[in-house]
Short mmCIF file of C-alpha atoms and ligand atoms in Angstrom, two decimals:
data_model
loop_
_atom_site.label_atom_id
_atom_site.label_comp_id
_atom_site.label_asym_id
_atom_site.label_seq_id
_atom_site.Cartn_x
_atom_site.Cartn_y
_atom_site.Cartn_z
CA UNK A 60 0.00 -0.04 0.03
CA UNK A 61 1.66 3.20 -1.16
CA UNK A 62 0.10 6.16 0.67
CA UNK A 63 1.75 9.43 -0.01
CA UNK A 64 -0.63 11.91 1.56
CA UNK A 65 -3.86 12.08 3.49
CA UNK A 66 -5.62 13.59 0.44
CA UNK A 67 -4.73 10.44 -1.48
CA UNK A 68 -5.83 8.15 1.37
CA UNK A 69 -9.07 10.07 1.85
CA UNK A 70 -10.09 9.85 -1.78
CA UNK A 71 -9.47 6.09 -1.76
CA UNK A 72 -11.47 5.73 1.43
CA UNK A 73 -14.38 7.83 0.25
CA UNK A 74 -14.55 6.06 -3.10
CA UNK A 75 -14.52 2.80 -1.16
CA UNK A 76 -11.40 1.45 -2.94
CA UNK A 77 -10.13 0.68 0.56
CA UNK A 78 -11.59 0.50 4.05
CA UNK A 79 -10.41 2.06 7.29
CA UNK A 80 -9.99 -1.41 8.68
CA UNK A 81 -7.56 -2.37 5.89
CA UNK A 82 -5.63 0.82 6.49
CA UNK A 83 -5.35 0.18 10.19
CA UNK A 84 -4.32 -3.45 9.65
CA UNK A 85 -1.62 -2.32 7.29
CA UNK A 86 -0.20 0.11 9.86
CA UNK A 87 -0.49 -2.28 12.78
CA UNK A 88 1.41 -4.92 10.89
CA UNK A 89 4.18 -2.44 10.20
CA UNK A 90 4.24 -1.33 13.83
CA UNK A 91 4.64 -4.99 14.90
CA UNK A 92 7.43 -5.47 12.44
CA UNK A 93 9.33 -2.52 13.94
CA UNK A 94 8.77 -3.58 17.50
CA UNK A 95 12.46 -3.74 18.32
CA UNK A 96 12.89 -0.09 17.47
CA UNK A 97 10.93 1.06 20.54
CA UNK A 98 9.02 3.62 18.52
CA UNK A 99 5.71 3.07 20.27
CA UNK A 100 5.35 2.73 24.03
CA UNK A 101 1.73 1.60 23.80
CA UNK A 102 -0.08 0.27 20.69
CA UNK A 103 -3.87 0.38 20.57
CA UNK A 104 -4.30 -2.84 18.57
CA UNK A 105 -7.88 -3.58 19.44
CA UNK A 106 -9.19 -0.09 19.92
CA UNK A 107 -7.80 1.08 16.64
CA UNK A 108 -9.38 -1.79 14.72
CA UNK A 109 -12.66 -1.33 16.48
CA UNK A 110 -12.66 2.35 15.72
CA UNK A 111 -11.79 1.67 12.02
CA UNK A 112 -14.72 -0.70 11.72
CA UNK A 113 -17.09 1.81 13.28
CA UNK A 114 -15.89 4.49 10.84
CA UNK A 115 -16.39 2.07 7.92
CA UNK A 116 -19.95 1.54 9.13
CA UNK A 117 -20.52 5.26 9.35
CA UNK A 118 -19.44 5.70 5.71
CA UNK A 119 -21.55 2.77 4.47
CA UNK A 120 -24.56 4.21 6.30
CA UNK A 121 -24.15 7.36 4.23
CA UNK A 122 -23.48 9.56 7.27
CA UNK A 123 -21.25 12.61 6.73
CA UNK A 124 -17.68 12.01 7.74
CA UNK A 125 -15.11 14.22 9.46
CA UNK A 126 -12.23 16.21 7.98
CA UNK A 127 -9.72 13.58 9.14
CA UNK A 128 -11.75 10.55 8.33
CA UNK A 129 -9.61 7.42 8.71
CA UNK A 130 -6.36 9.30 9.24
CA UNK A 131 -4.01 6.91 11.15
CA UNK A 132 -2.20 8.88 13.81
CA UNK A 133 0.35 8.42 16.59
CA UNK A 134 0.37 10.51 19.74
CA UNK A 135 3.42 11.45 21.80
CA UNK A 136 3.27 9.82 25.22
CA UNK A 137 3.06 13.11 27.09
CA UNK A 138 -0.39 13.86 25.68
CA UNK A 139 -3.36 12.54 27.67
CA UNK A 140 -5.79 9.98 26.27
CA UNK A 141 -8.49 8.80 28.67
CA UNK A 142 -8.04 5.26 29.98
CA UNK A 143 -4.66 4.90 28.27
CA UNK A 144 -1.19 4.79 29.79
CA UNK A 145 0.47 8.21 29.95
CA UNK A 146 4.15 7.55 30.79
CA UNK A 147 6.11 10.62 29.51
CA UNK A 148 8.72 7.87 28.98
CA UNK A 149 9.44 8.04 32.70
CA UNK A 150 9.54 5.34 35.36
CA UNK A 151 7.71 7.68 37.69
CA UNK A 152 4.62 7.52 35.46
CA UNK A 153 5.26 4.01 34.16
CA UNK A 154 1.88 2.58 35.15
CA UNK A 155 -0.14 5.83 35.28
CA UNK A 156 -3.41 5.92 33.30
CA UNK A 157 -4.89 9.21 32.23
CA UNK A 158 -8.35 10.02 33.52
CA UNK A 159 -9.15 12.54 30.73
CA UNK A 160 -8.45 13.40 27.10
CA UNK A 161 -6.33 16.29 25.93
CA UNK A 162 -8.33 18.91 24.02
CA UNK A 163 -6.23 18.30 20.91
CA UNK A 164 -7.07 14.60 21.04
CA UNK A 165 -10.81 15.32 21.39
CA UNK A 166 -10.77 17.67 18.42
CA UNK A 167 -8.94 15.08 16.23
CA UNK A 168 -11.35 12.36 17.33
CA UNK A 169 -14.35 14.53 16.50
CA UNK A 170 -13.08 14.74 12.93
CA UNK A 171 -12.72 10.92 12.68
CA UNK A 172 -8.99 10.44 13.05
CA UNK A 173 -7.82 6.98 14.26
CA UNK A 174 -5.19 6.67 16.99
CA UNK A 175 -2.72 3.83 16.64
CA UNK A 176 -0.78 4.35 19.85
CA UNK A 177 1.49 6.40 22.06
CA UNK A 178 5.09 7.12 20.98
CA UNK A 179 8.45 7.06 22.69
CA UNK A 180 10.24 10.27 23.70
CA UNK A 181 12.88 11.73 25.94
CA UNK A 182 11.66 11.59 29.57
CA UNK A 183 9.26 14.49 30.19
CA UNK A 184 10.34 15.86 26.73
CA UNK A 185 13.80 16.73 28.05
CA UNK A 186 16.38 15.88 25.42
CA UNK A 187 17.37 16.01 21.81
CA UNK A 188 18.06 12.39 20.94
CA UNK A 189 15.39 10.20 22.55
CA UNK A 190 18.18 8.63 24.62
CA UNK A 191 16.65 9.95 27.93
CA UNK A 192 13.76 7.47 27.72
CA UNK A 193 12.93 4.78 30.25
CA UNK A 194 11.63 2.76 27.31
CA UNK A 195 14.79 2.37 25.25
CA UNK A 196 16.48 4.10 22.34
CA UNK A 197 14.84 4.68 19.02
CA UNK A 198 17.14 4.24 16.00
CA UNK A 199 17.17 6.77 13.18
CA UNK A 200 15.09 5.52 10.26
CA UNK A 201 17.99 6.13 7.85
CA UNK A 202 20.88 4.87 9.95
CA UNK A 203 20.28 2.44 12.85
CA UNK A 204 23.43 3.60 14.68
CA UNK A 205 22.20 7.19 14.91
CA UNK A 206 19.55 9.01 16.89
CA UNK A 207 16.18 10.09 15.44
CA UNK A 208 16.39 13.40 17.35
CA UNK A 209 14.26 14.37 20.30
CA UNK A 210 12.38 14.73 22.33
CA UNK A 211 9.63 13.64 19.91
CA UNK A 212 11.88 10.85 18.52
CA UNK A 213 9.19 8.17 18.48
CA UNK A 214 6.67 10.42 16.76
CA UNK A 215 9.20 11.36 14.05
CA UNK A 216 10.38 7.78 13.50
CA UNK A 217 6.76 6.59 13.34
CA UNK A 218 5.96 8.88 10.43
CA UNK A 219 9.29 8.38 8.68
CA UNK A 220 8.99 4.58 8.85
CA UNK A 221 5.34 4.58 7.77
CA UNK A 222 4.03 3.45 11.14
CA UNK A 223 1.54 6.33 11.22
CA UNK A 224 0.62 8.88 8.59
CA UNK A 225 0.74 11.90 10.92
CA UNK A 226 1.83 12.18 14.53
CA UNK A 227 1.64 14.65 17.43
CA UNK A 228 4.71 15.79 19.22
CA UNK A 229 5.34 18.55 21.75
CA UNK A 230 7.87 21.31 21.21
CA UNK A 231 9.42 23.33 24.02
CA UNK A 232 12.66 24.26 22.37
CA UNK A 233 12.73 22.21 19.20
CA UNK A 234 11.37 18.79 20.03
CA UNK A 235 9.09 18.62 17.03
CA UNK A 236 11.35 20.40 14.52
CA UNK A 237 14.76 18.83 15.31
CA UNK A 238 13.55 15.22 15.11
CA UNK A 239 11.59 16.05 11.93
CA UNK A 240 14.85 17.40 10.46
CA UNK A 241 16.68 14.22 11.53
CA UNK A 242 14.01 11.95 9.99
CA UNK A 243 13.31 13.67 6.65
CA UNK A 244 9.78 14.81 7.47
CA UNK A 245 7.90 18.04 8.16
CA UNK A 246 7.68 19.26 11.77
CA UNK A 247 5.57 22.26 12.77
CA UNK A 248 5.58 24.17 16.02
CA UNK A 249 2.66 26.59 15.96
CA UNK A 250 2.53 30.00 17.59
CA UNK A 251 2.49 29.75 21.40
CA UNK A 252 -1.20 29.48 22.41
CA UNK A 253 -2.42 28.31 19.00
CA UNK A 254 -3.22 24.79 20.25
CA UNK A 255 -4.58 24.17 23.72
CA UNK A 256 -2.04 22.62 26.12
CA UNK A 257 -4.85 21.06 28.17
CA UNK A 258 -3.83 17.43 28.55
CA UNK A 259 -0.21 18.01 27.50
CA UNK A 260 1.99 17.18 30.51
CA UNK A 261 3.79 20.43 31.33
CA UNK A 262 7.55 20.73 30.99
CA UNK A 263 7.97 24.49 30.62
CA UNK A 264 4.49 25.99 30.42
CA UNK A 265 5.42 29.25 28.83
CA UNK A 266 7.18 27.42 25.96
CA UNK A 267 5.29 24.15 25.46
CA UNK A 268 3.24 23.73 22.33
CA UNK A 269 1.75 20.66 20.70
CA UNK A 270 3.13 20.27 17.20
CA UNK A 271 2.52 18.14 14.07
CA UNK A 272 4.86 15.75 12.33
CA UNK A 273 3.85 14.75 8.80
CA UNK A 274 5.20 13.76 5.43
CA UNK A 275 4.11 16.92 3.76
CA UNK A 276 2.98 20.47 4.56
CA UNK A 277 -0.68 19.95 3.43
CA UNK A 278 -1.19 17.15 5.96
CA UNK A 279 0.40 19.28 8.70
CA UNK A 280 -1.88 22.27 7.82
CA UNK A 281 -5.02 20.19 7.90
CA UNK A 282 -4.25 18.61 11.27
CA UNK A 283 -3.25 21.99 12.70
CA UNK A 284 -6.52 23.51 11.55
CA UNK A 285 -8.54 20.87 13.36
CA UNK A 286 -6.67 21.26 16.66
CA UNK A 287 -6.16 25.02 16.73
CA UNK A 288 -8.34 27.53 18.55
CA UNK A 289 -9.46 28.80 21.95
CA UNK A 290 -10.11 26.26 24.63
CA UNK A 291 -11.80 27.10 27.91
CA UNK A 292 -9.58 24.59 29.67
CA UNK A 293 -6.35 26.49 28.83
CA UNK A 294 -6.14 30.17 29.77
CA UNK A 295 -3.08 30.60 27.57
CA UNK A 296 -4.81 29.33 24.41
CA UNK A 297 -5.43 32.14 21.97
CA UNK A 298 -8.69 33.71 20.78
CA UNK A 299 -7.00 34.60 17.48
CA UNK A 300 -9.30 33.30 14.67
CA UNK A 301 -8.14 30.04 13.07
CA UNK A 302 -7.33 30.66 9.43
CA UNK A 303 -8.08 28.49 6.42
CA UNK A 304 -4.48 27.33 6.19
CA UNK A 305 -4.82 25.48 2.92
CA UNK A 306 -5.96 28.54 1.02
CA UNK A 307 -3.33 30.68 2.73
CA UNK A 308 -0.73 28.18 1.60
CA UNK A 309 -2.06 28.19 -1.96
CA UNK A 310 -1.68 32.00 -2.16
CA UNK A 311 2.08 31.91 -1.51
CA UNK A 312 4.35 32.54 -4.47
CA UNK A 313 8.14 32.48 -4.53
CA UNK A 314 8.20 35.60 -6.78
CA UNK A 315 8.92 38.59 -4.58
CA UNK A 316 9.17 36.60 -1.35
CA UNK A 317 11.57 38.19 1.10
CA UNK A 318 13.62 35.53 2.87
CA UNK A 319 15.67 36.82 5.82
CA UNK A 320 19.02 35.06 6.14
CA UNK A 321 20.70 35.87 9.46
CA UNK A 322 24.43 35.45 9.38
CA UNK A 323 24.24 34.20 12.99
CA UNK A 324 22.53 31.08 11.62
CA UNK A 325 25.56 30.20 9.48
CA UNK A 326 28.54 30.15 11.88
CA UNK A 327 31.88 28.78 10.79
CA UNK A 328 31.29 25.74 12.98
CA UNK A 329 28.23 24.70 10.92
CA UNK A 330 28.53 21.27 9.37
CA UNK A 331 29.66 21.91 5.76
CA UNK A 332 27.09 19.57 4.20
CA UNK A 333 24.31 21.27 6.13
CA UNK A 334 25.55 24.71 5.08
CA UNK A 335 25.84 23.64 1.49
CA UNK A 336 22.35 22.17 1.28
CA UNK A 337 20.56 25.00 3.09
CA UNK A 338 22.35 27.67 1.06
CA UNK A 339 21.79 25.71 -2.13
CA UNK A 340 18.06 25.66 -1.52
CA UNK A 341 18.01 29.34 -0.75
CA UNK A 342 19.85 30.13 -3.97
CA UNK A 343 17.34 27.97 -5.89
CA UNK A 344 14.50 30.06 -4.50
CA UNK A 345 16.39 33.26 -5.37
CA UNK A 346 16.65 32.00 -8.95
CA UNK A 347 12.91 31.57 -8.92
CA UNK A 348 12.34 35.21 -7.97
CA UNK A 349 12.69 35.31 -4.18
CA UNK A 350 14.82 38.01 -2.62
CA UNK A 351 17.45 36.90 -0.07
CA UNK A 352 17.86 39.63 2.58
CA UNK A 353 20.90 39.62 4.86
CA UNK A 354 19.62 40.21 8.39
CA UNK A 355 21.35 40.53 11.68
CA UNK A 356 20.12 38.88 14.88
CA UNK A 357 22.71 39.95 17.39
CA UNK A 358 23.24 38.10 20.65
CA UNK A 359 21.92 34.84 19.19
CA UNK A 360 24.66 33.08 21.14
CA UNK A 361 22.72 33.76 24.38
CA UNK A 362 19.62 31.90 23.26
CA UNK A 363 20.73 28.50 24.64
CA UNK A 364 21.76 29.91 28.00
CA UNK A 365 18.56 31.90 28.45
CA UNK A 366 16.45 28.91 27.29
CA UNK A 367 18.02 26.40 29.71
CA UNK A 368 17.66 28.82 32.65
CA UNK A 369 14.02 29.53 31.90
CA UNK A 370 12.87 25.97 31.05
CA UNK A 371 14.59 24.36 33.97
CA UNK A 372 13.09 26.93 36.35
CA UNK A 373 9.60 26.10 35.00
CA UNK A 374 10.29 22.39 34.96
CA UNK A 375 11.43 22.34 38.60
CA UNK A 376 8.11 23.80 39.57
CA UNK A 377 5.93 21.74 37.16
CA UNK A 378 7.53 18.49 38.18
CA UNK A 379 6.98 19.02 41.91
CA UNK A 380 3.59 17.29 41.51
CA UNK A 381 5.28 13.93 40.89
CA UNK A 382 5.79 13.03 44.56
CA UNK A 383 4.88 9.34 44.78
CA UNK A 384 1.52 10.23 46.46
CA UNK A 385 -0.75 11.19 43.58
CA UNK A 386 0.53 9.70 40.34
CA UNK A 387 2.24 6.53 39.23
CA UNK A 388 5.35 5.14 40.86
CA UNK A 389 5.91 5.00 44.61
CA UNK A 390 9.15 3.76 46.20
CA UNK A 391 8.82 0.71 48.39
CA UNK A 392 11.83 1.56 50.53
CA UNK A 393 10.52 4.35 52.74
CA UNK A 394 9.98 4.69 56.50
CA UNK A 395 8.01 7.91 56.60
CA UNK A 396 6.30 10.50 54.39
CA UNK A 397 9.34 12.56 53.70
CA UNK A 398 11.55 9.64 52.70
CA UNK A 399 8.66 8.42 50.58
CA UNK A 400 8.81 11.66 48.58
CA UNK A 401 12.58 11.64 48.34
CA UNK A 402 12.88 7.99 47.39
CA UNK A 403 10.03 8.00 44.90
CA UNK A 404 11.50 10.97 43.09
CA UNK A 405 15.11 9.67 43.34
CA UNK A 406 14.14 6.26 41.94
CA UNK A 407 11.40 7.46 39.60
CA UNK A 408 13.16 10.27 37.68
CA UNK A 409 16.00 9.73 35.25
CA UNK A 410 19.32 11.50 35.36
CA UNK A 411 18.59 14.40 32.96
CA UNK A 412 15.24 15.21 34.66
CA UNK A 413 16.97 15.31 38.02
CA UNK A 414 19.70 17.52 36.60
CA UNK A 415 17.10 19.97 35.33
CA UNK A 416 15.11 19.98 38.57
CA UNK A 417 18.31 20.90 40.41
CA UNK A 418 19.30 23.53 37.94
CA UNK A 419 15.83 25.07 37.98
CA UNK A 420 15.63 25.12 41.75
CA UNK A 421 19.05 26.80 41.83
CA UNK A 422 18.18 29.59 39.34
CA UNK A 423 14.96 30.32 41.25
CA UNK A 424 16.57 30.36 44.68
CA UNK A 425 16.51 33.65 46.59
CA UNK A 426 20.18 34.29 46.17
CA UNK A 427 20.43 33.63 42.44
CA UNK A 428 17.02 34.68 41.11
CA UNK A 429 18.15 38.13 39.98
CA UNK A 430 21.40 36.90 38.54
CA UNK A 431 19.96 34.14 36.47
CA UNK A 432 16.19 33.88 36.20
CA UNK A 433 15.42 37.56 35.99
CA UNK A 434 18.26 38.13 33.54
CA UNK A 435 17.10 35.36 31.31
CA UNK A 436 13.56 36.84 31.29
CA UNK A 437 15.10 40.12 30.15
CA UNK A 438 17.00 38.31 27.40
CA UNK A 439 13.71 36.70 26.36
CA UNK A 440 12.20 40.14 25.97
CA UNK A 441 15.17 41.40 23.90
CA UNK A 442 14.83 38.37 21.62
CA UNK A 443 11.12 39.11 21.14
CA UNK A 444 11.82 42.65 20.08
CA UNK A 445 14.62 41.62 17.71
CA UNK A 446 12.53 38.91 15.96
CA UNK A 447 9.57 41.23 15.66
CA UNK A 448 11.74 43.90 14.09
CA UNK A 449 13.35 41.41 11.70
CA UNK A 450 9.99 40.18 10.58
CA UNK A 451 8.86 43.72 9.73
CA UNK A 452 11.45 43.63 6.92
CA UNK A 453 11.15 40.08 5.68
CA UNK A 454 8.41 37.47 5.21
CA UNK A 455 10.30 34.65 6.83
CA UNK A 456 13.61 33.91 8.60
CA UNK A 457 15.53 30.90 7.22
CA UNK A 458 18.43 28.74 8.38
CA UNK A 459 19.35 25.18 9.19
CA UNK A 460 17.20 23.16 11.66
CA UNK A 461 20.23 21.60 13.30
CA UNK A 462 23.94 22.51 13.19
CA UNK A 463 24.78 18.91 12.24
CA UNK A 464 23.05 15.85 10.72
CA UNK A 465 21.79 13.02 12.99
CA UNK A 466 24.59 12.01 15.39
CA UNK A 467 25.56 8.58 16.69
CA UNK A 468 23.71 6.88 19.54
CA UNK A 469 25.81 7.59 22.68
CA UNK A 470 27.90 10.33 21.05
CA UNK A 471 26.60 13.14 23.21
CA UNK A 472 25.15 11.43 26.28
CA UNK A 473 28.26 12.10 28.39
CA UNK A 474 28.26 15.83 27.60
CA UNK A 475 24.98 17.53 28.32
CA UNK A 476 26.28 20.95 27.13
CA UNK A 477 27.00 19.52 23.70
CA UNK A 478 23.56 17.92 23.64
CA UNK A 479 22.02 21.27 24.50
CA UNK A 480 23.76 22.89 21.56
CA UNK A 481 21.82 20.66 19.19
CA UNK A 482 18.93 23.13 19.76
CA UNK A 483 20.80 26.25 18.93
CA UNK A 484 18.67 27.12 15.84
CA UNK A 485 15.31 25.96 17.16
CA UNK A 486 15.17 27.58 20.64
CA UNK A 487 14.87 31.23 19.48
CA UNK A 488 11.38 30.66 18.00
CA UNK A 489 10.37 29.02 21.28
CA UNK A 490 11.82 31.94 23.30
CA UNK A 491 9.76 34.44 21.27
CA UNK A 492 6.70 32.21 20.75
CA UNK A 493 6.61 32.43 16.97
CA UNK A 494 5.57 29.61 14.65
CA UNK A 495 8.39 27.63 13.05
CA UNK A 496 8.77 24.58 10.81
CA UNK A 497 11.45 22.16 9.79
CA UNK A 498 11.12 21.12 6.19
CA UNK A 499 13.14 18.25 4.66
CA UNK A 500 15.73 19.22 1.99
CA UNK A 501 17.01 15.76 1.15
CA UNK A 502 20.17 13.85 2.03
CA UNK A 503 23.80 14.85 2.64
CA UNK A 504 26.98 13.09 1.42
CA UNK A 505 26.53 10.41 4.09
CA UNK A 506 22.90 9.91 3.08
CA UNK A 507 21.57 11.56 6.26
CA UNK A 508 18.55 13.89 6.23
CA UNK A 509 19.00 17.66 6.40
CA UNK A 510 16.24 20.10 7.35
CA UNK A 511 15.62 23.79 6.64
CA UNK A 512 14.18 25.79 9.57
CA UNK A 513 11.73 28.62 8.86
CA UNK A 514 10.20 31.19 11.28
CA UNK A 515 7.25 33.45 10.54
CA UNK A 516 5.44 36.12 12.52
CA UNK A 517 2.82 35.22 15.16
CA UNK A 518 -0.18 33.29 13.79
CA UNK A 519 1.24 33.11 10.26
CA UNK A 520 1.15 29.30 10.14
CA UNK A 521 -0.53 29.28 6.71
CA UNK A 522 2.14 31.47 5.16
CA UNK A 523 4.93 29.49 6.91
CA UNK A 524 3.63 26.16 5.61
CA UNK A 525 3.07 27.65 2.16
CA UNK A 526 6.71 28.78 2.01
CA UNK A 527 7.95 25.48 3.44
CA UNK A 528 6.03 23.57 0.72
CA UNK A 529 8.06 25.48 -1.90
CA UNK A 530 11.25 24.14 -0.35
CA UNK A 531 10.47 20.53 0.38
CA UNK A 532 12.35 18.03 -1.71
CA UNK A 533 10.13 15.42 -3.39
CA UNK A 534 9.85 12.25 -1.42
N1 LIG B 42 16.05 19.54 23.34
C1 LIG B 42 15.44 20.55 24.05
C2 LIG B 42 15.44 20.32 25.56
O1 LIG B 42 16.00 19.34 25.90
C3 LIG B 42 13.97 20.75 23.56
C4 LIG B 42 13.06 19.88 24.25
C5 LIG B 42 11.63 20.14 23.80
O2 LIG B 42 11.43 20.88 22.89
N2 LIG B 42 10.76 19.50 24.50
O3 LIG B 42 14.94 21.09 26.30
#
């Protein structure tokens, strides 16, 4: 079964050339075949088939069907689905079952999507390689010895390997875009507040956004459109009207497009293949009538430092709720309440999560708050002003998604700072809250995927995906 896009699948489903049940069986067989890759943490074998059959009946009965009818999807395991396990790839939530559905999940379900299962990730979405998971490593789909990126590594590998057509991830500093770049697919992080965070387990609440991983920009736009919009359960979700992304995309033309190219995004240390491919694509667009505008985004080198101060501060507070009393895992080796808290957290959290809780507690402590946390907040504001100013002059800001192609499993686990640098090009959009996408450009000299990263102004997702579509290499 060769399924290139949801549009293609939908027309085959609606013309009854194929049934939802056949589609789900096809995907479940592939999922089983890839079992050793740890891509899924939970697979909904029975529920997905049952749902497929009920959708088939709906179609046969002549009832109207939803905008995502029969779309086989995977959901990152930090997004709540009622009655299902919600692990965040952590031992501390290993056996926890969610008691409610995330708003995004409800909206997808209302439009007749089918959920195949929950995908692997870095524990609590902290990481860039999926190696911080309590459920094993996920190999890169194009080279088994390399990482798929993270933290949404399972969601990216699921789409790239054809184990789901579209998946949801979460993006706090690049966790949808970077794995998309490493797996040759499209990864979209919408504007902060565009999609409700209700039911997304919080890592850093002022950064977190649910994002979409797909094989092409049209599928990403459609799924975004369904999930986007105000939600009474999330006070930070936006009232901004949801656009018709497909028609916005269709109105984009390369002729006259102003593409901002910051020199800070092309440092000397950039991997030469990545530089070559990203610049090559930009020159191609220039030849088609786009204008490449040199822009300057000074102080970009402070993005990583500011990001890791702010997100660890928020994480240390958000993760306080996992205390062994209310959710999931509880240590068996405790004599009293306080040792129960300490032991449950010590045994339940992995190394990176603990590191971040300590860092976050430190930067928020009375003696260091002004030096670190407050300073980082000020840097955040400066970045917001700079990116706003830049986007007054250009339509879009372009650069590489990652400074290097997918790296080897184990290569960066001993050096957290080096791992943090993997996010150098993706964190700025998260700091400012603007929408950003990674779009696949093709393969480098070692046959590894390379992604282009694009940022547009607030709520310009349609324009962003329209531009991205012009750059995507054909699959
Ligand atoms: N890799 C980044 C981090 O570890 C981004 C994570 C994310 O976006 N969830 O914080």
